[in-house]
């Protein structure tokens, strides 16, 4: 069995053995959301994919510092970096709110979605506005090294100059000439010297809401700068993994690498990992294309393209049934198939505790465990892992039906394998189990209340009844006892 973990590195365009710089520590930086609107289901796919990676590395025993930022300033409408209005400022003006009210609202919403999908919180979640000083310092260094220039209060990165000694297209694999040919020509109004130059610091117009003083005047940082500054601060000049959606490769990550290389001569990460897009009818799900929908719409089924709603864990399972490097097309039939598959897995898990061990075994579990690890070690191949877990479910069902014998040692291995891979690594939860437990909990509380009544402790019995009423359960006393119902 191959015990080594291999990861696909966008930088080298091949799968490479994962060798951390400073084991057992592993540093990961993933570009987080721009909190100007609700995170859609496509965004969730990217964070579910990195959650799988975070969970697996942690399971392998690495001490992972996972940094995932919140972009709360500087991301302009033109995603290339320096055109249009700041997305958050624009929304704030439209809604007549403080930009930080927008930021707060969508940060809270983002966290709620992450929780619904059982995505673990990162170790550090830094914000762009919390690191303005670090960003200004970084601009100073890049200027001092001669890779940037100032024009009327704004500072731009000089891509052509940089490319004379370094490779601007190192991540995308494209050469400068091609990139030049695919970029619009500069207009007379443009302050930039070169077509591919991008803003490090942008002079704020008087009406701009989020701005800070700097050596170049009042302004705000360019979007790409924050990730260079914050990854450097929390993970150092060079760390293990940098990640994000594949759409970030040509501009955001390309510029991030250029900034770091210009400042300290180092590409920030050894491995660049990129997740592929969630698509709808083959098109990238995105807010601007108008084909995006929100996780809550999917949970409730409240969207024209959906036949019905699906639970958060069904959606997570659906996402994990695809490899993170493949596109995944959203569709009702695919969701229904995932719902069936997820139920099958969960049903097997509910049987497992009741299985009886025999003296002899007709099945050895170790080869199955080896295959589960082999799948994950092959660039976090969750669909192959899930196929193995279905195999484990078949074994569980056969033992349960008395068609197969398993001894105590193998039964224990089977139980552990299922728990580790399904819950710890894939991060799934048995939603049914949680619901099944609720009646038991309510019966228990009703009994407590009845005991209180028998003891003439009416204050306690009223408190229990009123408390349950407040959270949506009504108690009715009748001659046979007490019934509870959902209000
Ligand atoms: P944004 O908030 O637009 O900066 O996006 C946050 C993250 O979601 C980035 O890493 C994007 O690459 C990723 N992303 C955006 N759209 C999709 C999609 N349709 N499928 C998967 N990931 C996406
Ligand atoms: Zn970033």
GROMACS .gro file of C-alpha atoms and ligand atoms in nm:
model
  511
    1UNK     CA    1   0.000   0.000   0.000
    2UNK     CA    2   0.119   0.348  -0.077
    3UNK     CA    3   0.121   0.544   0.246
    4UNK     CA    4   0.242   0.870   0.096
    5UNK     CA    5   0.000   1.148   0.027
    6UNK     CA    6   0.007   1.287  -0.326
    7UNK     CA    7  -0.148   1.621  -0.415
    8UNK     CA    8  -0.203   1.782  -0.750
    9UNK     CA    9  -0.002   2.101  -0.768
   10UNK     CA   10  -0.129   2.364  -1.012
   11UNK     CA   11   0.219   2.516  -1.012
   12UNK     CA   12   0.387   2.208  -1.160
   13UNK     CA   13   0.075   2.064  -1.324
   14UNK     CA   14   0.132   1.722  -1.172
   15UNK     CA   15   0.062   1.513  -0.867
   16UNK     CA   16   0.346   1.543  -0.618
   17UNK     CA   17   0.434   1.374  -0.293
   18UNK     CA   18   0.327   1.595  -0.004
   19UNK     CA   19   0.631   1.695   0.198
   20UNK     CA   20   0.557   1.962   0.457
   21UNK     CA   21   0.823   2.225   0.521
   22UNK     CA   22   0.815   2.190   0.896
   23UNK     CA   23   0.642   1.870   1.005
   24UNK     CA   24   0.427   1.801   1.201
   25UNK     CA   25   0.310   2.153   1.120
   26UNK     CA   26   0.125   2.231   0.801
   27UNK     CA   27   0.026   2.580   0.692
   28UNK     CA   28  -0.268   2.634   0.456
   29UNK     CA   29  -0.405   2.959   0.322
   30UNK     CA   30  -0.736   2.963   0.135
   31UNK     CA   31  -0.895   3.271  -0.018
   32UNK     CA   32  -1.218   3.337   0.164
   33UNK     CA   33  -1.538   3.508   0.058
   34UNK     CA   34  -1.600   3.870  -0.029
   35UNK     CA   35  -1.876   3.952   0.217
   36UNK     CA   36  -2.098   4.178   0.010
   37UNK     CA   37  -2.372   3.924  -0.060
   38UNK     CA   38  -2.481   3.575   0.043
   39UNK     CA   39  -2.233   3.300  -0.039
   40UNK     CA   40  -2.391   3.083  -0.309
   41UNK     CA   41  -2.375   2.708  -0.347
   42UNK     CA   42  -2.070   2.729  -0.575
   43UNK     CA   43  -1.870   2.910  -0.308
   44UNK     CA   44  -1.977   2.640  -0.062
   45UNK     CA   45  -1.832   2.371  -0.288
   46UNK     CA   46  -1.489   2.529  -0.265
   47UNK     CA   47  -1.501   2.550   0.115
   48UNK     CA   48  -1.634   2.193   0.147
   49UNK     CA   49  -1.340   2.076  -0.067
   50UNK     CA   50  -1.086   2.253   0.153
   51UNK     CA   51  -1.266   2.127   0.464
   52UNK     CA   52  -1.205   1.773   0.336
   53UNK     CA   53  -0.835   1.854   0.289
   54UNK     CA   54  -0.810   2.020   0.631
   55UNK     CA   55  -0.983   1.725   0.798
   56UNK     CA   56  -0.767   1.465   0.624
   57UNK     CA   57  -0.438   1.638   0.701
   58UNK     CA   58  -0.547   1.672   1.064
   59UNK     CA   59  -0.645   1.304   1.069
   60UNK     CA   60  -0.298   1.211   0.943
   61UNK     CA   61  -0.163   1.376   1.256
   62UNK     CA   62  -0.046   1.706   1.113
   63UNK     CA   63  -0.089   2.015   1.325
   64UNK     CA   64  -0.261   2.228   1.067
   65UNK     CA   65  -0.283   2.606   1.081
   66UNK     CA   66  -0.563   2.682   0.840
   67UNK     CA   67  -0.598   3.048   0.748
   68UNK     CA   68  -0.906   3.150   0.550
   69UNK     CA   69  -0.958   3.521   0.512
   70UNK     CA   70  -1.263   3.742   0.488
   71UNK     CA   71  -1.243   4.004   0.214
   72UNK     CA   72  -1.418   4.304   0.363
   73UNK     CA   73  -1.261   4.579   0.150
   74UNK     CA   74  -1.075   4.629  -0.174
   75UNK     CA   75  -1.254   4.377  -0.399
   76UNK     CA   76  -1.371   4.586  -0.693
   77UNK     CA   77  -1.648   4.495  -0.933
   78UNK     CA   78  -1.408   4.425  -1.218
   79UNK     CA   79  -1.256   4.106  -1.077
   80UNK     CA   80  -0.922   4.179  -1.244
   81UNK     CA   81  -0.858   4.407  -0.952
   82UNK     CA   82  -0.879   4.776  -1.015
   83UNK     CA   83  -1.187   4.871  -1.208
   84UNK     CA   84  -1.530   4.972  -1.088
   85UNK     CA   85  -1.652   5.035  -0.739
   86UNK     CA   86  -1.564   4.843  -0.422
   87UNK     CA   87  -1.830   4.568  -0.401
   88UNK     CA   88  -1.898   4.630  -0.032
   89UNK     CA   89  -1.905   5.010  -0.060
   90UNK     CA   90  -2.148   4.988  -0.349
   91UNK     CA   91  -2.385   4.761  -0.160
   92UNK     CA   92  -2.363   4.985   0.148
   93UNK     CA   93  -2.458   5.292  -0.054
   94UNK     CA   94  -2.751   5.113  -0.219
   95UNK     CA   95  -2.881   4.984   0.113
   96UNK     CA   96  -2.798   5.309   0.296
   97UNK     CA   97  -2.597   5.119   0.551
   98UNK     CA   98  -2.248   5.140   0.691
   99UNK     CA   99  -2.008   4.919   0.494
  100UNK     CA  100  -1.933   4.738   0.820
  101UNK     CA  101  -2.305   4.657   0.858
  102UNK     CA  102  -2.289   4.487   0.519
  103UNK     CA  103  -1.972   4.307   0.623
  104UNK     CA  104  -2.124   4.194   0.952
  105UNK     CA  105  -2.446   4.072   0.795
  106UNK     CA  106  -2.280   3.860   0.529
  107UNK     CA  107  -2.002   3.735   0.754
  108UNK     CA  108  -2.262   3.602   0.998
  109UNK     CA  109  -2.457   3.453   0.707
  110UNK     CA  110  -2.143   3.291   0.569
  111UNK     CA  111  -2.063   3.134   0.906
  112UNK     CA  112  -2.418   3.000   0.933
  113UNK     CA  113  -2.383   2.831   0.594
  114UNK     CA  114  -2.043   2.688   0.688
  115UNK     CA  115  -2.198   2.545   1.005
  116UNK     CA  116  -2.496   2.399   0.820
  117UNK     CA  117  -2.252   2.211   0.595
  118UNK     CA  118  -2.048   2.098   0.898
  119UNK     CA  119  -1.742   2.284   0.765
  120UNK     CA  120  -1.489   2.327   1.044
  121UNK     CA  121  -1.388   2.685   1.124
  122UNK     CA  122  -1.037   2.777   1.013
  123UNK     CA  123  -0.764   2.833   1.273
  124UNK     CA  124  -0.743   3.202   1.184
  125UNK     CA  125  -0.994   3.410   0.987
  126UNK     CA  126  -0.824   3.743   0.923
  127UNK     CA  127  -0.993   4.037   0.755
  128UNK     CA  128  -0.851   4.278   0.498
  129UNK     CA  129  -0.957   4.584   0.699
  130UNK     CA  130  -0.779   4.445   1.004
  131UNK     CA  131  -0.450   4.434   0.812
  132UNK     CA  132  -0.424   4.771   0.640
  133UNK     CA  133  -0.091   4.848   0.809
  134UNK     CA  134   0.062   4.519   0.692
  135UNK     CA  135  -0.063   4.586   0.340
  136UNK     CA  136   0.083   4.937   0.332
  137UNK     CA  137   0.416   4.796   0.453
  138UNK     CA  138   0.409   4.541   0.173
  139UNK     CA  139   0.347   4.811  -0.089
  140UNK     CA  140   0.646   5.003   0.050
  141UNK     CA  141   0.869   4.698   0.011
  142UNK     CA  142   0.753   4.629  -0.346
  143UNK     CA  143   0.811   4.995  -0.435
  144UNK     CA  144   1.156   4.988  -0.278
  145UNK     CA  145   1.246   4.677  -0.480
  146UNK     CA  146   1.151   4.864  -0.796
  147UNK     CA  147   0.855   4.651  -0.904
  148UNK     CA  148   0.589   4.916  -0.855
  149UNK     CA  149   0.531   5.281  -0.937
  150UNK     CA  150   0.313   5.556  -0.800
  151UNK     CA  151   0.080   5.770  -1.008
  152UNK     CA  152  -0.126   6.043  -0.843
  153UNK     CA  153  -0.190   5.866  -0.514
  154UNK     CA  154  -0.226   5.515  -0.655
  155UNK     CA  155   0.043   5.248  -0.673
  156UNK     CA  156   0.062   4.991  -0.953
  157UNK     CA  157   0.258   4.671  -0.992
  158UNK     CA  158   0.486   4.676  -1.297
  159UNK     CA  159   0.420   4.337  -1.457
  160UNK     CA  160   0.649   4.376  -1.758
  161UNK     CA  161   0.943   4.477  -1.544
  162UNK     CA  162   0.875   4.185  -1.311
  163UNK     CA  163   0.856   3.943  -1.602
  164UNK     CA  164   1.204   4.046  -1.723
  165UNK     CA  165   1.359   3.846  -1.441
  166UNK     CA  166   1.071   3.633  -1.315
  167UNK     CA  167   0.787   3.436  -1.467
  168UNK     CA  168   0.456   3.619  -1.428
  169UNK     CA  169   0.266   3.325  -1.584
  170UNK     CA  170   0.426   3.059  -1.364
  171UNK     CA  171   0.092   2.949  -1.214
  172UNK     CA  172  -0.136   2.972  -1.515
  173UNK     CA  173   0.123   2.832  -1.756
  174UNK     CA  174   0.054   3.118  -1.994
  175UNK     CA  175   0.321   3.341  -2.141
  176UNK     CA  176   0.319   3.715  -2.113
  177UNK     CA  177   0.262   3.772  -2.481
  178UNK     CA  178  -0.058   3.566  -2.484
  179UNK     CA  179  -0.182   3.743  -2.176
  180UNK     CA  180  -0.105   4.080  -2.334
  181UNK     CA  181  -0.296   3.985  -2.648
  182UNK     CA  182  -0.597   3.888  -2.441
  183UNK     CA  183  -0.615   4.212  -2.245
  184UNK     CA  184  -0.779   4.529  -2.367
  185UNK     CA  185  -0.556   4.821  -2.465
  186UNK     CA  186  -0.506   5.101  -2.220
  187UNK     CA  187  -0.718   5.412  -2.277
  188UNK     CA  188  -0.596   5.770  -2.251
  189UNK     CA  189  -0.747   5.791  -1.901
  190UNK     CA  190  -0.545   5.499  -1.773
  191UNK     CA  191  -0.274   5.566  -1.522
  192UNK     CA  192  -0.116   5.226  -1.571
  193UNK     CA  193   0.197   5.194  -1.778
  194UNK     CA  194   0.134   4.842  -1.892
  195UNK     CA  195  -0.183   4.655  -1.983
  196UNK     CA  196  -0.129   4.384  -1.724
  197UNK     CA  197  -0.025   4.615  -1.441
  198UNK     CA  198  -0.254   4.595  -1.140
  199UNK     CA  199  -0.323   4.820  -0.844
  200UNK     CA  200  -0.156   4.765  -0.510
  201UNK     CA  201  -0.301   5.081  -0.359
  202UNK     CA  202  -0.591   5.279  -0.501
  203UNK     CA  203  -0.650   5.649  -0.443
  204UNK     CA  204  -0.997   5.699  -0.294
  205UNK     CA  205  -1.242   5.935  -0.457
  206UNK     CA  206  -1.401   6.171  -0.204
  207UNK     CA  207  -1.729   5.974  -0.206
  208UNK     CA  208  -1.554   5.642  -0.143
  209UNK     CA  209  -1.661   5.503   0.194
  210UNK     CA  210  -1.377   5.274   0.307
  211UNK     CA  211  -1.042   5.450   0.297
  212UNK     CA  212  -0.728   5.487   0.500
  213UNK     CA  213  -0.430   5.726   0.511
  214UNK     CA  214  -0.110   5.602   0.351
  215UNK     CA  215   0.225   5.745   0.234
  216UNK     CA  216   0.056   5.796  -0.106
  217UNK     CA  217  -0.253   5.971   0.025
  218UNK     CA  218  -0.595   5.849   0.133
  219UNK     CA  219  -0.692   5.528  -0.040
  220UNK     CA  220  -0.751   5.157  -0.003
  221UNK     CA  221  -0.560   4.839  -0.086
  222UNK     CA  222  -0.598   4.641  -0.408
  223UNK     CA  223  -0.774   4.306  -0.366
  224UNK     CA  224  -0.472   4.083  -0.434
  225UNK     CA  225  -0.261   4.254  -0.173
  226UNK     CA  226  -0.451   4.137   0.134
  227UNK     CA  227  -0.382   3.768   0.072
  228UNK     CA  228  -0.008   3.827   0.026
  229UNK     CA  229   0.007   4.036   0.344
  230UNK     CA  230  -0.205   3.807   0.562
  231UNK     CA  231  -0.057   3.475   0.450
  232UNK     CA  232   0.287   3.621   0.516
  233UNK     CA  233   0.185   3.742   0.860
  234UNK     CA  234   0.029   3.417   0.981
  235UNK     CA  235   0.216   3.150   0.784
  236UNK     CA  236   0.544   3.312   0.689
  237UNK     CA  237   0.714   3.392   0.359
  238UNK     CA  238   0.688   3.034   0.246
  239UNK     CA  239   0.428   2.783   0.361
  240UNK     CA  240   0.283   2.452   0.247
  241UNK     CA  241  -0.051   2.495   0.069
  242UNK     CA  242  -0.228   2.786  -0.092
  243UNK     CA  243  -0.577   2.724  -0.221
  244UNK     CA  244  -0.888   2.868  -0.376
  245UNK     CA  245  -1.125   2.817  -0.665
  246UNK     CA  246  -0.969   2.754  -1.006
  247UNK     CA  247  -1.117   3.083  -1.132
  248UNK     CA  248  -0.863   3.263  -0.912
  249UNK     CA  249  -0.562   3.126  -1.103
  250UNK     CA  250  -0.526   3.369  -1.395
  251UNK     CA  251  -0.549   3.691  -1.197
  252UNK     CA  252  -0.580   3.684  -0.819
  253UNK     CA  253  -0.330   3.408  -0.749
  254UNK     CA  254  -0.101   3.507  -1.036
  255UNK     CA  255  -0.081   3.857  -0.889
  256UNK     CA  256  -0.041   3.726  -0.537
  257UNK     CA  257   0.264   3.524  -0.640
  258UNK     CA  258   0.409   3.827  -0.823
  259UNK     CA  259   0.367   4.044  -0.512
  260UNK     CA  260   0.537   3.792  -0.284
  261UNK     CA  261   0.816   3.719  -0.532
  262UNK     CA  262   0.876   4.093  -0.577
  263UNK     CA  263   0.882   4.154  -0.202
  264UNK     CA  264   1.089   3.860  -0.078
  265UNK     CA  265   1.187   3.647  -0.377
  266UNK     CA  266   0.972   3.353  -0.269
  267UNK     CA  267   0.663   3.196  -0.414
  268UNK     CA  268   0.446   3.186  -0.099
  269UNK     CA  269   0.342   2.820  -0.120
  270UNK     CA  270   0.494   2.486  -0.218
  271UNK     CA  271   0.161   2.343  -0.334
  272UNK     CA  272  -0.112   2.541  -0.506
  273UNK     CA  273  -0.441   2.354  -0.486
  274UNK     CA  274  -0.742   2.465  -0.688
  275UNK     CA  275  -1.097   2.342  -0.668
  276UNK     CA  276  -1.310   2.318  -0.975
  277UNK     CA  277  -1.639   2.491  -1.030
  278UNK     CA  278  -1.994   2.395  -0.950
  279UNK     CA  279  -2.183   2.440  -1.274
  280UNK     CA  280  -2.549   2.463  -1.372
  281UNK     CA  281  -2.623   2.324  -1.718
  282UNK     CA  282  -2.250   2.330  -1.781
  283UNK     CA  283  -2.206   2.697  -1.689
  284UNK     CA  284  -2.013   2.816  -1.385
  285UNK     CA  285  -2.251   2.904  -1.104
  286UNK     CA  286  -2.197   3.271  -1.041
  287UNK     CA  287  -2.388   3.565  -0.913
  288UNK     CA  288  -2.315   3.774  -1.218
  289UNK     CA  289  -2.450   3.509  -1.458
  290UNK     CA  290  -2.772   3.498  -1.257
  291UNK     CA  291  -2.767   3.117  -1.230
  292UNK     CA  292  -2.661   3.100  -0.867
  293UNK     CA  293  -2.874   2.998  -0.577
  294UNK     CA  294  -2.828   2.994  -0.207
  295UNK     CA  295  -2.776   2.692   0.016
  296UNK     CA  296  -3.098   2.773   0.203
  297UNK     CA  297  -3.296   2.765  -0.119
  298UNK     CA  298  -3.162   2.418  -0.177
  299UNK     CA  299  -3.244   2.305   0.177
  300UNK     CA  300  -3.602   2.428   0.145
  301UNK     CA  301  -3.649   2.350  -0.226
  302UNK     CA  302  -3.763   2.708  -0.266
  303UNK     CA  303  -3.619   2.778  -0.611
  304UNK     CA  304  -3.766   2.742  -0.958
  305UNK     CA  305  -3.500   2.500  -1.081
  306UNK     CA  306  -3.546   2.258  -0.789
  307UNK     CA  307  -3.800   1.975  -0.768
  308UNK     CA  308  -3.772   1.962  -0.390
  309UNK     CA  309  -3.546   2.044  -0.095
  310UNK     CA  310  -3.242   1.848   0.021
  311UNK     CA  311  -3.083   1.831   0.364
  312UNK     CA  312  -2.743   1.998   0.415
  313UNK     CA  313  -2.568   1.662   0.457
  314UNK     CA  314  -2.722   1.533   0.133
  315UNK     CA  315  -2.576   1.837  -0.042
  316UNK     CA  316  -2.238   1.786   0.122
  317UNK     CA  317  -2.245   1.421   0.018
  318UNK     CA  318  -2.339   1.521  -0.338
  319UNK     CA  319  -2.037   1.753  -0.350
  320UNK     CA  320  -1.800   1.490  -0.209
  321UNK     CA  321  -1.915   1.235  -0.466
  322UNK     CA  322  -1.721   1.436  -0.723
  323UNK     CA  323  -1.347   1.485  -0.722
  324UNK     CA  324  -1.262   1.838  -0.618
  325UNK     CA  325  -1.067   1.889  -0.944
  326UNK     CA  326  -1.361   1.798  -1.168
  327UNK     CA  327  -1.643   2.030  -1.250
  328UNK     CA  328  -1.966   1.925  -1.086
  329UNK     CA  329  -2.293   1.995  -1.258
  330UNK     CA  330  -2.589   2.062  -1.039
  331UNK     CA  331  -2.912   1.883  -1.130
  332UNK     CA  332  -3.225   1.741  -0.968
  333UNK     CA  333  -3.156   1.383  -1.079
  334UNK     CA  334  -2.800   1.390  -0.951
  335UNK     CA  335  -2.926   1.527  -0.619
  336UNK     CA  336  -3.189   1.255  -0.591
  337UNK     CA  337  -2.928   0.987  -0.657
  338UNK     CA  338  -2.707   1.139  -0.386
  339UNK     CA  339  -2.996   1.147  -0.143
  340UNK     CA  340  -3.050   0.773  -0.195
  341UNK     CA  341  -2.679   0.703  -0.161
  342UNK     CA  342  -2.645   0.907   0.153
  343UNK     CA  343  -2.944   0.729   0.312
  344UNK     CA  344  -2.791   0.395   0.221
  345UNK     CA  345  -2.469   0.489   0.398
  346UNK     CA  346  -2.649   0.623   0.704
  347UNK     CA  347  -2.874   0.315   0.728
  348UNK     CA  348  -2.568   0.092   0.731
  349UNK     CA  349  -2.421   0.306   1.007
  350UNK     CA  350  -2.731   0.267   1.223
  351UNK     CA  351  -2.706  -0.114   1.191
  352UNK     CA  352  -2.343  -0.134   1.286
  353UNK     CA  353  -2.381  -0.117   1.664
  354UNK     CA  354  -2.624  -0.409   1.665
  355UNK     CA  355  -2.398  -0.645   1.466
  356UNK     CA  356  -2.296  -0.968   1.637
  357UNK     CA  357  -1.943  -1.102   1.606
  358UNK     CA  358  -1.891  -1.469   1.518
  359UNK     CA  359  -1.604  -1.693   1.621
  360UNK     CA  360  -1.472  -1.709   1.266
  361UNK     CA  361  -1.463  -1.446   0.995
  362UNK     CA  362  -1.550  -1.463   0.627
  363UNK     CA  363  -1.419  -1.116   0.558
  364UNK     CA  364  -1.093  -0.932   0.628
  365UNK     CA  365  -1.138  -0.558   0.672
  366UNK     CA  366  -0.775  -0.444   0.649
  367UNK     CA  367  -0.761  -0.446   0.265
  368UNK     CA  368  -1.070  -0.223   0.262
  369UNK     CA  369  -0.905   0.019   0.506
  370UNK     CA  370  -0.595   0.025   0.288
  371UNK     CA  371  -0.806   0.112  -0.013
  372UNK     CA  372  -0.978   0.395   0.177
  373UNK     CA  373  -0.640   0.548   0.261
  374UNK     CA  374  -0.514   0.487  -0.091
  375UNK     CA  375  -0.812   0.685  -0.226
  376UNK     CA  376  -0.750   0.980   0.004
  377UNK     CA  377  -0.375   0.967  -0.052
  378UNK     CA  378  -0.439   0.995  -0.422
  379UNK     CA  379  -0.508   1.369  -0.415
  380UNK     CA  380  -0.803   1.347  -0.174
  381UNK     CA  381  -1.009   1.130  -0.407
  382UNK     CA  382  -1.338   1.138  -0.216
  383UNK     CA  383  -1.555   0.967  -0.485
  384UNK     CA  384  -1.330   0.660  -0.477
  385UNK     CA  385  -1.337   0.666  -0.097
  386UNK     CA  386  -1.719   0.681  -0.102
  387UNK     CA  387  -1.730   0.380  -0.335
  388UNK     CA  388  -1.524   0.188  -0.076
  389UNK     CA  389  -1.759   0.301   0.201
  390UNK     CA  390  -2.050   0.164  -0.001
  391UNK     CA  391  -1.860  -0.164  -0.012
  392UNK     CA  392  -1.831  -0.144   0.368
  393UNK     CA  393  -2.208  -0.080   0.386
  394UNK     CA  394  -2.272  -0.394   0.180
  395UNK     CA  395  -2.064  -0.593   0.429
  396UNK     CA  396  -2.258  -0.443   0.720
  397UNK     CA  397  -2.589  -0.535   0.558
  398UNK     CA  398  -2.473  -0.890   0.482
  399UNK     CA  399  -2.358  -0.945   0.840
  400UNK     CA  400  -2.683  -0.798   0.967
  401UNK     CA  401  -2.887  -1.031   0.743
  402UNK     CA  402  -2.686  -1.330   0.861
  403UNK     CA  403  -2.537  -1.386   0.516
  404UNK     CA  404  -2.180  -1.321   0.622
  405UNK     CA  405  -1.981  -1.394   0.935
  406UNK     CA  406  -1.736  -1.152   1.090
  407UNK     CA  407  -1.520  -1.195   1.399
  408UNK     CA  408  -1.478  -0.943   1.679
  409UNK     CA  409  -1.145  -0.808   1.554
  410UNK     CA  410  -1.274  -0.737   1.204
  411UNK     CA  411  -1.602  -0.602   1.335
  412UNK     CA  412  -1.413  -0.350   1.546
  413UNK     CA  413  -1.203  -0.250   1.245
  414UNK     CA  414  -1.519  -0.209   1.037
  415UNK     CA  415  -1.681   0.014   1.299
  416UNK     CA  416  -1.372   0.231   1.335
  417UNK     CA  417  -1.328   0.264   0.961
  418UNK     CA  418  -1.682   0.379   0.907
  419UNK     CA  419  -1.669   0.630   1.193
  420UNK     CA  420  -1.334   0.775   1.093
  421UNK     CA  421  -1.396   0.807   0.722
  422UNK     CA  422  -1.765   0.900   0.722
  423UNK     CA  423  -1.773   1.139   1.017
  424UNK     CA  424  -1.418   1.265   1.081
  425UNK     CA  425  -1.281   1.281   0.726
  426UNK     CA  426  -1.582   1.329   0.499
  427UNK     CA  427  -1.737   1.544   0.772
  428UNK     CA  428  -2.086   1.396   0.731
  429UNK     CA  429  -2.342   1.383   1.010
  430UNK     CA  430  -2.630   1.146   1.062
  431UNK     CA  431  -2.916   1.395   1.048
  432UNK     CA  432  -3.168   1.117   1.092
  433UNK     CA  433  -3.009   1.009   1.420
  434UNK     CA  434  -3.037   1.362   1.557
  435UNK     CA  435  -3.406   1.367   1.464
  436UNK     CA  436  -3.467   1.019   1.603
  437UNK     CA  437  -3.326   1.126   1.937
  438UNK     CA  438  -3.556   1.425   1.973
  439UNK     CA  439  -3.870   1.234   2.084
  440UNK     CA  440  -3.665   1.056   2.349
  441UNK     CA  441  -3.533   1.387   2.481
  442UNK     CA  442  -3.882   1.535   2.486
  443UNK     CA  443  -4.030   1.232   2.668
  444UNK     CA  444  -3.754   1.267   2.923
  445UNK     CA  445  -3.834   1.635   2.981
  446UNK     CA  446  -4.208   1.560   3.008
  447UNK     CA  447  -4.132   1.300   3.275
  448UNK     CA  448  -3.926   1.555   3.467
  449UNK     CA  449  -4.223   1.788   3.461
  450UNK     CA  450  -4.458   1.516   3.582
  451UNK     CA  451  -4.226   1.438   3.870
  452UNK     CA  452  -4.224   1.805   3.961
  453UNK     CA  453  -4.604   1.806   3.962
  454UNK     CA  454  -4.620   1.496   4.180
  455UNK     CA  455  -4.389   1.674   4.423
  456UNK     CA  456  -4.618   1.982   4.413
  457UNK     CA  457  -4.332   2.186   4.265
  458UNK     CA  458  -4.564   2.381   4.035
  459UNK     CA  459  -4.309   2.656   3.975
  460UNK     CA  460  -4.075   2.400   3.815
  461UNK     CA  461  -4.350   2.225   3.618
  462UNK     CA  462  -4.477   2.557   3.479
  463UNK     CA  463  -4.125   2.663   3.392
  464UNK     CA  464  -4.074   2.345   3.189
  465UNK     CA  465  -4.407   2.378   3.010
  466UNK     CA  466  -4.354   2.747   2.928
  467UNK     CA  467  -3.994   2.689   2.823
  468UNK     CA  468  -4.097   2.416   2.580
  469UNK     CA  469  -4.375   2.641   2.451
  470UNK     CA  470  -4.120   2.911   2.375
  471UNK     CA  471  -3.907   2.678   2.164
  472UNK     CA  472  -4.209   2.548   1.978
  473UNK     CA  473  -4.349   2.247   2.167
  474UNK     CA  474  -4.689   2.232   2.331
  475UNK     CA  475  -4.776   2.001   2.621
  476UNK     CA  476  -5.129   1.871   2.670
  477UNK     CA  477  -5.229   1.692   2.988
  478UNK     CA  478  -5.497   1.426   2.958
  479UNK     CA  479  -5.614   1.134   3.164
  480UNK     CA  480  -5.349   0.900   3.023
  481UNK     CA  481  -5.060   1.136   3.089
  482UNK     CA  482  -4.903   1.418   2.896
  483UNK     CA  483  -4.862   1.447   2.520
  484UNK     CA  484  -4.628   1.685   2.343
  485UNK     CA  485  -4.671   1.825   1.995
  486UNK     CA  486  -4.488   2.067   1.768
  487UNK     CA  487  -4.667   2.402   1.754
  488LIG     P1  488  -1.578   3.516  -0.402
  488LIG     O1  489  -1.662   3.543  -0.279
  488LIG     O2  490  -1.649   3.546  -0.529
  488LIG     O3  491  -1.442   3.578  -0.393
  488LIG     O4  492  -1.557   3.358  -0.409
  488LIG     C1  493  -1.517   3.282  -0.299
  488LIG     C2  494  -1.460   3.150  -0.343
  488LIG     O5  495  -1.559   3.072  -0.410
  488LIG     C3  496  -1.342   3.160  -0.440
  488LIG     O6  497  -1.241   3.068  -0.400
  488LIG     C4  498  -1.402   3.120  -0.573
  488LIG     O7  499  -1.305   3.060  -0.656
  488LIG     C5  500  -1.506   3.019  -0.532
  488LIG     N1  501  -1.615   3.004  -0.630
  488LIG     C6  502  -1.688   3.100  -0.692
  488LIG     N2  503  -1.779   3.046  -0.777
  488LIG     C7  504  -1.768   2.912  -0.765
  488LIG     C8  505  -1.834   2.799  -0.826
  488LIG     N3  506  -1.933   2.813  -0.913
  488LIG     N4  507  -1.794   2.675  -0.790
  488LIG     C9  508  -1.694   2.657  -0.700
  488LIG     N5  509  -1.628   2.758  -0.639
  488LIG    C10  510  -1.663   2.884  -0.671
  489LIG    ZN1  511  -0.686   3.562  -0.199
   0.00000   0.00000   0.00000
